[in-house]
Coordinates of C-alpha atoms in Angstrom, one line a residue:
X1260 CA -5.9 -15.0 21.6
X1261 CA -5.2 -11.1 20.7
X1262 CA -6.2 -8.3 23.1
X1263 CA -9.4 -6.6 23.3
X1264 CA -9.6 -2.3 23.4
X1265 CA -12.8 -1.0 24.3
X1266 CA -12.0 2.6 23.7
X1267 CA -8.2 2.5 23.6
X1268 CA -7.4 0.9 26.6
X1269 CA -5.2 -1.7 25.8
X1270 CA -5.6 -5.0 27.7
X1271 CA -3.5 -7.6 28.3
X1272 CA -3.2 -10.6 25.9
X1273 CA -1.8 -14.1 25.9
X1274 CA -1.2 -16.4 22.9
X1275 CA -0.1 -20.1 22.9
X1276 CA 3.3 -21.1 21.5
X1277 CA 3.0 -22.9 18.3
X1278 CA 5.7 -23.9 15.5
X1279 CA 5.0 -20.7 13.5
X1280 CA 8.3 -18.7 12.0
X1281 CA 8.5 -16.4 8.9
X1282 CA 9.7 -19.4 6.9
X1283 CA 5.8 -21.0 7.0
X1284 CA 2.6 -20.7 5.5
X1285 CA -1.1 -20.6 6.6
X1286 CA -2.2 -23.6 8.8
X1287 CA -5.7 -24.4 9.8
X1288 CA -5.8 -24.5 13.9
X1289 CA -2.5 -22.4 14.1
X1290 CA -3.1 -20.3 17.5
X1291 CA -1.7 -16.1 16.4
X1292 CA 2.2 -15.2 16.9
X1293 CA 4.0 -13.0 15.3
X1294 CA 7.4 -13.2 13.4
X1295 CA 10.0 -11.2 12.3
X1296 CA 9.8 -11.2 8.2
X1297 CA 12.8 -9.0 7.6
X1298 CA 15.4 -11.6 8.4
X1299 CA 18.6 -12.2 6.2
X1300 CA 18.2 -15.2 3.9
X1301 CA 21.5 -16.3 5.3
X1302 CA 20.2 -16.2 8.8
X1303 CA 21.3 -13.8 11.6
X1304 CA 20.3 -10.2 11.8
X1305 CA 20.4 -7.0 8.9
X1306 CA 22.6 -4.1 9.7
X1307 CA 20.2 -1.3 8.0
X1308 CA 16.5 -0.7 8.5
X1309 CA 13.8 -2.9 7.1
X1310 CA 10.2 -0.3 6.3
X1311 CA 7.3 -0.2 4.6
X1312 CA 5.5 -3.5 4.3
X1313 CA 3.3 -4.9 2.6
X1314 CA 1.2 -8.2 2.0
X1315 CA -0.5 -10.1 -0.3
X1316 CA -4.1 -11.3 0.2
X1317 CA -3.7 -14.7 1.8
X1318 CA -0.6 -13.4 3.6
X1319 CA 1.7 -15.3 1.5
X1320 CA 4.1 -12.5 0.4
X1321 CA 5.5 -9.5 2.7
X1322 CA 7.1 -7.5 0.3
X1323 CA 9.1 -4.5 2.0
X1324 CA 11.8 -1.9 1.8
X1325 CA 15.5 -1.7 2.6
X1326 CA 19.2 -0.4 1.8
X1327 CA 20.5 -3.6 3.7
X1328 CA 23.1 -5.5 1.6
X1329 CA 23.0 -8.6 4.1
X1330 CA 19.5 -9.5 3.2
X1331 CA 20.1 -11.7 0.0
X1332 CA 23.1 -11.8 -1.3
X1333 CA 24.9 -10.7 -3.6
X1334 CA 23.8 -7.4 -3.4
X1335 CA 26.2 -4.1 -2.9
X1336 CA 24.4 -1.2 -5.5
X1337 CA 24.1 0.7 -2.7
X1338 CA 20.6 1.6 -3.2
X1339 CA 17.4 1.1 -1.5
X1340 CA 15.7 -2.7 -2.8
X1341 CA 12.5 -4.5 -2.5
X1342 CA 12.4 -7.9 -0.9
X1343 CA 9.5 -10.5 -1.4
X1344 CA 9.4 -13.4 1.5
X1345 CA 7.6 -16.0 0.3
X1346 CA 6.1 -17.6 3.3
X1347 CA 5.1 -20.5 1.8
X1348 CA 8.3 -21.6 0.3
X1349 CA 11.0 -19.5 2.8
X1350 CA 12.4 -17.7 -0.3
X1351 CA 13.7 -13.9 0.5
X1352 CA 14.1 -12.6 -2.8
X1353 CA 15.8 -9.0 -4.2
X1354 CA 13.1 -8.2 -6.9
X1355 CA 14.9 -4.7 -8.2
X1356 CA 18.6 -5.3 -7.8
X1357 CA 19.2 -7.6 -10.6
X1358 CA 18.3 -7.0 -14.5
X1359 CA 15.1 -8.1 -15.6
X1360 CA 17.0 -9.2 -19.4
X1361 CA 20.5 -11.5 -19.8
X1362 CA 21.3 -9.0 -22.8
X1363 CA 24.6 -8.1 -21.7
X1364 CA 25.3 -12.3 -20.2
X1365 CA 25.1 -10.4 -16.8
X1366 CA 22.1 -11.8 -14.5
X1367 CA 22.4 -10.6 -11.1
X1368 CA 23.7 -7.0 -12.3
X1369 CA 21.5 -3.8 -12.1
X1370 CA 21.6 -1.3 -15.2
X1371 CA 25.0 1.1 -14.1
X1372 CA 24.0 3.5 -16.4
X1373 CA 20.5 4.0 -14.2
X1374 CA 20.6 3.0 -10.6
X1375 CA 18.0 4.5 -8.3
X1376 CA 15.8 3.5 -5.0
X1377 CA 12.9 1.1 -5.6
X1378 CA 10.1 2.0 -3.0
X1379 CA 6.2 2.3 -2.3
X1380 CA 5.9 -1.1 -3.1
X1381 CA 2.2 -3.1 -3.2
X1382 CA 1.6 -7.1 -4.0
X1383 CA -1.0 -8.8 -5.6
X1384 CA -2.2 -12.2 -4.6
X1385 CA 0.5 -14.1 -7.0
X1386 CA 3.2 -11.8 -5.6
X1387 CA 3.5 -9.7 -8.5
X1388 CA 4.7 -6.0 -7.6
X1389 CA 3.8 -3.0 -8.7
X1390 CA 6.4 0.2 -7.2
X1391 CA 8.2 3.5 -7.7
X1392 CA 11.9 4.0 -9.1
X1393 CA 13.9 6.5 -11.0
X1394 CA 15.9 3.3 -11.4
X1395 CA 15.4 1.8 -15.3
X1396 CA 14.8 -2.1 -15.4
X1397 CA 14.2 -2.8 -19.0
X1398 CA 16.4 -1.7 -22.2
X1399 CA 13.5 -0.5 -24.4
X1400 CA 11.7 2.3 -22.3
X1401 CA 13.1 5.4 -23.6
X1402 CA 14.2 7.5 -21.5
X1403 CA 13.3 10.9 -20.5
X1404 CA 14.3 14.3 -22.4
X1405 CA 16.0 17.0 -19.8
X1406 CA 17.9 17.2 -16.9
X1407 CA 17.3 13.7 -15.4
X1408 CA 14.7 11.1 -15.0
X1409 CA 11.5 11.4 -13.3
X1410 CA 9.8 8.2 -10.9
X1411 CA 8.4 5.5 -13.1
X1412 CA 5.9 3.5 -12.1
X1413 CA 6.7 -0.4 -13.0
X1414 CA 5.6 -3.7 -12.0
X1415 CA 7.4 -6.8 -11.3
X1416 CA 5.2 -10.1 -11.7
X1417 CA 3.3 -13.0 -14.3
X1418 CA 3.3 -12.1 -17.8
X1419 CA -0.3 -12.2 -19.2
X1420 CA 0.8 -13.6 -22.4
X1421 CA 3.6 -16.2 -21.5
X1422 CA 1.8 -19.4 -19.3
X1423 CA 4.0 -19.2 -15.8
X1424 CA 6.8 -16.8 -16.8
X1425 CA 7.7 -13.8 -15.2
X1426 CA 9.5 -10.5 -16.1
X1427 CA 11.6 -8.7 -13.4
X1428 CA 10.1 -5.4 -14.7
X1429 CA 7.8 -4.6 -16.5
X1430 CA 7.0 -0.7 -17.7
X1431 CA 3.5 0.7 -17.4
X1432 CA 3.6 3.5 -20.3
X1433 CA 3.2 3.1 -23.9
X1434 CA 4.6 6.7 -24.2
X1435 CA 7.9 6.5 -22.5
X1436 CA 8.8 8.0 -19.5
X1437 CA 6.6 10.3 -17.9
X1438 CA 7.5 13.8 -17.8
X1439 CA 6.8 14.2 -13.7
X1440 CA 7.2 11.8 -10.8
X1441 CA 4.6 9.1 -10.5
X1442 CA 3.5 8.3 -6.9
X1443 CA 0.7 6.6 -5.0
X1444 CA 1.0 3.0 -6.2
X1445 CA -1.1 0.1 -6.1
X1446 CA -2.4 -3.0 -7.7
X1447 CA -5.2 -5.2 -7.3
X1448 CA -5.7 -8.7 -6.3
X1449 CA -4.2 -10.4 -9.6
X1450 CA -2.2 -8.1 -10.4
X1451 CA -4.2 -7.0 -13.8
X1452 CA -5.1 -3.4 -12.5
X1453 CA -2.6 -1.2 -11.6
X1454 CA -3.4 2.9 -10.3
X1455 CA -1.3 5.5 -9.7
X1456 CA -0.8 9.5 -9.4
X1457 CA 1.4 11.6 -11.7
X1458 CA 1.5 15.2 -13.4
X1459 CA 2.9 14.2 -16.5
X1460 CA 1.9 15.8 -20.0
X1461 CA 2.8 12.7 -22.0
X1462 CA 0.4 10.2 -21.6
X1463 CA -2.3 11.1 -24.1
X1464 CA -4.0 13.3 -22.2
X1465 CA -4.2 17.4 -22.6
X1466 CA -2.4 18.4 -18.9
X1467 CA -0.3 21.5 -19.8
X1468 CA -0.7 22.8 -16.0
X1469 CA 1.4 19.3 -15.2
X1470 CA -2.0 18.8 -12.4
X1471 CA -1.3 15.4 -10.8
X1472 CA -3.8 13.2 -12.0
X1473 CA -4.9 9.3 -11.4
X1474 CA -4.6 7.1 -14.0
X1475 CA -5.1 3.2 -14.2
X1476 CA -3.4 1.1 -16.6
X1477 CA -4.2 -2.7 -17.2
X1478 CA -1.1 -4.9 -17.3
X1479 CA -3.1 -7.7 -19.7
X1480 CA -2.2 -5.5 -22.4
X1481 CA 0.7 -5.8 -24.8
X1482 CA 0.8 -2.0 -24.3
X1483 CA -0.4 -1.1 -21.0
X1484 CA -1.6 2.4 -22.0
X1485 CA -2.6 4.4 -18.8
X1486 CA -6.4 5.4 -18.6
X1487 CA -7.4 8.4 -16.7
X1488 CA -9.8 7.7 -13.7
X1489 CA -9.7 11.4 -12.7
X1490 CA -11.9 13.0 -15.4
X1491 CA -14.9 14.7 -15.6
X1492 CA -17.8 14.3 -17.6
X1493 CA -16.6 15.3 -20.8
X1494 CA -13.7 13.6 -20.3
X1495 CA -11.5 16.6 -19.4
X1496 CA -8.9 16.0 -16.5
X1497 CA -8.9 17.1 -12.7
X1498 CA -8.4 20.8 -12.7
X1499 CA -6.8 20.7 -9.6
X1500 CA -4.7 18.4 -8.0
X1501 CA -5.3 14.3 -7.1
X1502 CA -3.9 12.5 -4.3
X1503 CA -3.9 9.4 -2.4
X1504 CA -5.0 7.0 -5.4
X1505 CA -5.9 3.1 -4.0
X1506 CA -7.1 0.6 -6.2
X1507 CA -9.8 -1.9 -4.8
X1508 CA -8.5 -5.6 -4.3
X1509 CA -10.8 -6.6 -7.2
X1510 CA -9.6 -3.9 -9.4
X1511 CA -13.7 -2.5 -9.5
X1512 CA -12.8 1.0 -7.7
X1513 CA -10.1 3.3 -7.1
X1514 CA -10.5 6.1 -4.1
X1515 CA -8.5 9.5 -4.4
X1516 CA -8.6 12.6 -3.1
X1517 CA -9.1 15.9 -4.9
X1518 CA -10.2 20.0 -4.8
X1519 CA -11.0 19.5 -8.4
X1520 CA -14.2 22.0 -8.9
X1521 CA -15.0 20.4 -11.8
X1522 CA -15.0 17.0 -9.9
X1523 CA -16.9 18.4 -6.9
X1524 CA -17.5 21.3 -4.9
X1525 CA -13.8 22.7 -4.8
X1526 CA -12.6 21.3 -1.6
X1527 CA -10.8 18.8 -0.5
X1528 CA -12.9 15.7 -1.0
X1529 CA -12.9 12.0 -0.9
X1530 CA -13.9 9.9 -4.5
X1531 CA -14.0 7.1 -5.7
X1532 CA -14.7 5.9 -9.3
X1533 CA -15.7 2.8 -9.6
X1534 CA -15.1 0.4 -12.5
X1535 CA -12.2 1.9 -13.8
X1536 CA -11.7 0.2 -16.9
X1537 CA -14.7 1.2 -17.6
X1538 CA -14.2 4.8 -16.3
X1539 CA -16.7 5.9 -14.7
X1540 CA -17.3 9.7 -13.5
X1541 CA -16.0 9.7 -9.9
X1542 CA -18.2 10.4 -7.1
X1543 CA -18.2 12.2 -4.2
X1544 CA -18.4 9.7 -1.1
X1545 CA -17.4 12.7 1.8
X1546 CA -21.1 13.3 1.8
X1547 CA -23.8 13.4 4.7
X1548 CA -25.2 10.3 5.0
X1549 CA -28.3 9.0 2.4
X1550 CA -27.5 12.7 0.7
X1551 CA -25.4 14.1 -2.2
X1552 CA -24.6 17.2 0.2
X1553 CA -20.7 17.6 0.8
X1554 CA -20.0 17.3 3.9
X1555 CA -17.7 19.6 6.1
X1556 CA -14.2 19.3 7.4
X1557 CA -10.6 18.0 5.9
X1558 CA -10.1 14.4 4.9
X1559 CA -6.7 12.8 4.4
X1560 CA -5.6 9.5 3.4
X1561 CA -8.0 7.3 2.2
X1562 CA -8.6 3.5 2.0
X1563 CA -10.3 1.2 0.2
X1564 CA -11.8 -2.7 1.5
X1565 CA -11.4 -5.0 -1.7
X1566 CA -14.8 -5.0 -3.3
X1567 CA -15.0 -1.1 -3.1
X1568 CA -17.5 -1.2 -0.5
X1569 CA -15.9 0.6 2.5
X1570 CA -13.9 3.5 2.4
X1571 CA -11.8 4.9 5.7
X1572 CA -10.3 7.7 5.6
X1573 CA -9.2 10.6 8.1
X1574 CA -11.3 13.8 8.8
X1575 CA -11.3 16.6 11.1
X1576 CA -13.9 19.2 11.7
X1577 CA -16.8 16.9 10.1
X1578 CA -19.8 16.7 10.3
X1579 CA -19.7 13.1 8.2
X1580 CA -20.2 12.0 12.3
X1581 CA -22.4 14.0 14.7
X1582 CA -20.6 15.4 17.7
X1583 CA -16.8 15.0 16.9
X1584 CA -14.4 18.1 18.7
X1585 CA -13.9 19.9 15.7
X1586 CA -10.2 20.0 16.8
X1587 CA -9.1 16.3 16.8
X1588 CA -9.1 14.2 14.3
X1589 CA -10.9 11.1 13.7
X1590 CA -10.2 7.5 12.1
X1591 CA -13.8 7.7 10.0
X1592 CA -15.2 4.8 8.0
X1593 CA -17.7 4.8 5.4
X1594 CA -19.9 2.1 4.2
X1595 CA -21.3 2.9 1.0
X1596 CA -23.5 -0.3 0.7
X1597 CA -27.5 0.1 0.6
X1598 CA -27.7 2.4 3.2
X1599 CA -24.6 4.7 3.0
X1600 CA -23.7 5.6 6.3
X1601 CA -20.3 6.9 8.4
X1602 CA -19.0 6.1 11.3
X1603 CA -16.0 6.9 13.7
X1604 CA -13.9 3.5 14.2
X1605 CA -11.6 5.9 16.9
X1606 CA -10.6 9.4 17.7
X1607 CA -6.5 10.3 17.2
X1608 CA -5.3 12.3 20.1
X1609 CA -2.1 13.1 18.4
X1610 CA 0.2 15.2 20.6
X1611 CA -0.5 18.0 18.1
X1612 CA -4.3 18.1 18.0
X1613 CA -5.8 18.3 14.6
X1614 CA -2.6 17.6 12.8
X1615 CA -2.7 15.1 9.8
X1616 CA -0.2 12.3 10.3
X1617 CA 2.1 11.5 7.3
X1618 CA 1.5 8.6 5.2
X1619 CA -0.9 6.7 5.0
X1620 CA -1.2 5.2 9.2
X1621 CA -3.7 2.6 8.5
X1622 CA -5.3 -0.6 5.7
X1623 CA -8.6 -2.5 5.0
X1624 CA -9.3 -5.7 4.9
X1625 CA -11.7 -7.0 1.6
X1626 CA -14.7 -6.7 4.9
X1627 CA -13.9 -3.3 5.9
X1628 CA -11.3 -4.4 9.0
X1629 CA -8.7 -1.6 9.8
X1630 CA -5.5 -2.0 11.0
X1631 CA -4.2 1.4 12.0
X1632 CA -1.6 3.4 14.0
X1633 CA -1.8 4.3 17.8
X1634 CA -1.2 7.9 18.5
X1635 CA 0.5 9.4 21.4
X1636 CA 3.4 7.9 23.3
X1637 CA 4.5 4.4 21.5
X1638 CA 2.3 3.8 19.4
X1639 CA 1.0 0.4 18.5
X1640 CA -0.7 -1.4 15.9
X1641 CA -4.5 -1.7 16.4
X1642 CA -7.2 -3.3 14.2
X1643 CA -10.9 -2.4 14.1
X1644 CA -14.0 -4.5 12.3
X1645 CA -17.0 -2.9 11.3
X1646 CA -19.2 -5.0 13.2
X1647 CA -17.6 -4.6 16.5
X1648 CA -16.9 -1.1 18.7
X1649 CA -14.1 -3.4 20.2
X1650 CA -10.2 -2.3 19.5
X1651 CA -7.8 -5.2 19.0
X1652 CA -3.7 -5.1 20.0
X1653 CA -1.7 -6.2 16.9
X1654 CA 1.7 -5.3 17.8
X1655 CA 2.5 -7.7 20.6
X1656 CA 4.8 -10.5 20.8
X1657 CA 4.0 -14.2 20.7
X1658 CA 4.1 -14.0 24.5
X1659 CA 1.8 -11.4 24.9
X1660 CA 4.1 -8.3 25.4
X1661 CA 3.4 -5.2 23.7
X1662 CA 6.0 -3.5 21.6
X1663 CA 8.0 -1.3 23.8
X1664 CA 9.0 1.3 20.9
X1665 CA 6.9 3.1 17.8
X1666 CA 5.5 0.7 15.2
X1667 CA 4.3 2.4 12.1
X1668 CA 3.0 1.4 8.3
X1669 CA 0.6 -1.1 9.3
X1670 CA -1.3 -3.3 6.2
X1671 CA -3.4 -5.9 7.1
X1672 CA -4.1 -8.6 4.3
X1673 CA -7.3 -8.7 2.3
X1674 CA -8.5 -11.9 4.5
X1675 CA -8.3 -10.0 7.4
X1676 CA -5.9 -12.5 8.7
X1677 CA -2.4 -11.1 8.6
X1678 CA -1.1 -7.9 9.3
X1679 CA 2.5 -6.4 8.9
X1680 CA 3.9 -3.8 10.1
X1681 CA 7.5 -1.9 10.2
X1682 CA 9.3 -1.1 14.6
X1683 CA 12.4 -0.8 16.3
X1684 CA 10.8 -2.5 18.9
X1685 CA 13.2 -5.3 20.2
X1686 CA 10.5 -7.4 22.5
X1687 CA 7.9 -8.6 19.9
X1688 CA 10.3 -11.8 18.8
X1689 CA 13.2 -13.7 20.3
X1690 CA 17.3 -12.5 19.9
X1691 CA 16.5 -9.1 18.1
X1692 CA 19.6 -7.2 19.0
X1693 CA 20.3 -5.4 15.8
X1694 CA 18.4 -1.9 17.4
X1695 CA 17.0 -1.1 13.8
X1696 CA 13.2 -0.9 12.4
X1697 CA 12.4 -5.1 11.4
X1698 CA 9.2 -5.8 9.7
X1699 CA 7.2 -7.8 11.5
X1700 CA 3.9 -10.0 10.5
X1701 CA 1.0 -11.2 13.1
X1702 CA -1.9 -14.2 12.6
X1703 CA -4.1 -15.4 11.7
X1704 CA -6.4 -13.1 13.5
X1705 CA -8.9 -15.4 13.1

């Protein structure tokens, strides 16, 4: 069984032993452990730091970050990869070192001529992969005009048109490169819908101010043209900055934030546009509850449950919750079902008060579940349902211990069964000596 919070008092849990390691799949009467995902396929430990998970719906894939070169080998270009485990199978694969076409009779060999980090990665249910790289994985994307390339947005996984093949990279943009970085990735559920964030002039849309906008493009497509989701009526862009795009599990909504006055009422608000593909106007969901009136405060880093129902996100000085200390800020989730209503899941007492963390600290599940970030001290891993004002401990080890360093980037699976996480931690599995951050996975929860 997992621990029980009321508040955030953290009590003690137990879990029985069970044959569970990172190598297996689901299992019907399995009792929860957790595992360490982010383990050479060679066996052993990695020498470098293992970040950034995250999972597919059904917990199958953990796809994370890492410079290690012991991880799958060969490796050695230096540079920071993406690894898929496939639980089912055991496989640890290296989805960006190698090239995606035997052109040059060289599989297993990146581009030299382009070589870059592959990060913010996000998995759909097959294990496609949608991320962020300066790195180039294809040989007929042009590339850029200037002084050097900008992030791309690609996605390794299933090609639409070719029954069970796959293409190590695929790129998003029908007009080349993008003139400005792209950022804030992800992909829904099968891996059809893909959203991101980026400035860039070049993508059929009028942006001369280079505003960061959020754009959606659909990977069925022989030509995956990007479509902008952050428009307004007339169909002219954001005129101020968009952040913080997620895409809905189902690919029905994305959620962003944006100051756009043209959008809403010129601050910083929470929206979400649902249907993409069939763009919508996005709407303003930071509103008092059963009204269209915006409501006060700042709000950072939203999330989105799978069907577009719930939205979390962080707020401080609202009123979206009666009688939250202006000062601190809150864990806040809305349910914009039938009867639209917010609540607080938590308050942060982060040792500066009122100060937005970083990142994004937590995840939904498809029914609104959180799994988020502790604050204060070492934090843990917590998760949160909707129907419940009970807290639950993630980040403890099979045995029951809690992790004795920081844990960070928690993602829970759309099923609400897994969640993963990245921590130095070296009590939450057996033998883990290596005194660098692991990623480590926890279920089922239920």
């Amino acid at each position: 069984m997992s621990s029980r919070l009321p508040a955030l008092l953290v009590l003690a849990a137990v879990s029985t032993a069970s044959t569970c390691d990172s190598n297996v799949g689901d299992g019907a009467t399995r009792s929860q452990e957790t595992v360490r995902i982010s383990v050479p396929a060679a066996g052993g430990e990695s020498v470098l730091d293992a970040t950034r998970p995250a999972v597919s719906a059904d917990g199958r894939y953990v796809v994370f970050e890492s410079a290690a070169d012991d991880l799958v080998v060969p490796d050695g270009n230096g540079y920071v990869d993406l690894f898929r485990k496939d639980r089912l199978t055991g496989e640890l694969k290296n989805l960006t070192r190698h090239s995606p076409t035997l052109i040059f009779g060289t599989d297993g060999v990146p581009y030299d001529f382009l070589l870059a980090d592959a990060t913010s990665a996000a998995v759909a249910r097959d294990g496609s992969v949608a991320f962020l790289s300066k790195g180039k994985f294809d040989i007929t994307t042009p590339m850029p005009l200037g002084p050097g390339p900008t992030i791309n947005a690609w996605v390794y996984g299933r090609s639409f048109f070719a029954f069970d093949t796959w293409c190590d990279a695929v790129p998003m943009h029908i007009y080349g490169w993008p003139n400005r970085d792209c950022s804030d990735i992800s992909i829904s559920d099968d891996g059809r819908w893909v959203a991101f964030v980026t400035g860039a002039s070049n993508l059929g849309y009028s942006n001369p101010g280079f505003i960061p906008q959020v754009y959606v493009c659909d990977m069925s497509l022989i030509e995956p043209i990007p479509r902008l989701v952050s428009r307004e009526s007339f169909g002219l862009i954001a005129n101020a900055a968009c952040s913080d795009a997620r895409i809905s599990r189902d690919g029905s909504s994305v959620v962003f934030i944006s100051s756009a006055s043209n959008l809403g009422n010129g601050q910083r608000h929470v929206f979400v546009a649902t249907a993409p593909h069939g763009f919508t106007v996005p709407q303003m969901v930071t509103v008092l509850p059963g009204t269209s009136t915006p409501a006060a405060g700042q709000f950072a880093v939203p999330a989105i449950s799978g069907d577009g129902r719930y939205v979390g996100l962080l707020a401080k000085g609202s009123d979206l919750v009666p009688g939250s200390v202006p000062t601190n800020v809150y864990l806040t989730r809305i349910d914009r079902g039938p009867a639209p209503s917010a609540q607080n899941v938590t308050q942060f007492a982060w040792v500066t008060p009122g100060v937005f963390p970083s990142g994004a600290p937590f995840s939904m599940s498809d029914d609104g579940t959180i799994a988020f970030r502790s604050a204060g001290g070492a934090p843990q891993i917590l998760t949160a349902r909707p129907d419940s004002s009970e807290l639950t401990s993630v980040s403890i080890s099979s045995a029951g211990k809690f992790a004795d360093l920081s844990c960070q980037n928690p993602m829970i699976s759309s099923d609400g069964r897994w969640v993963v996480w990245d921590s130095v931690s070296t009590n939450l599995v057996p033998d883990d000596t290596n005194v660098k951050k692991d990623v480590f996975l926890r279920g089922p929860l239920r």
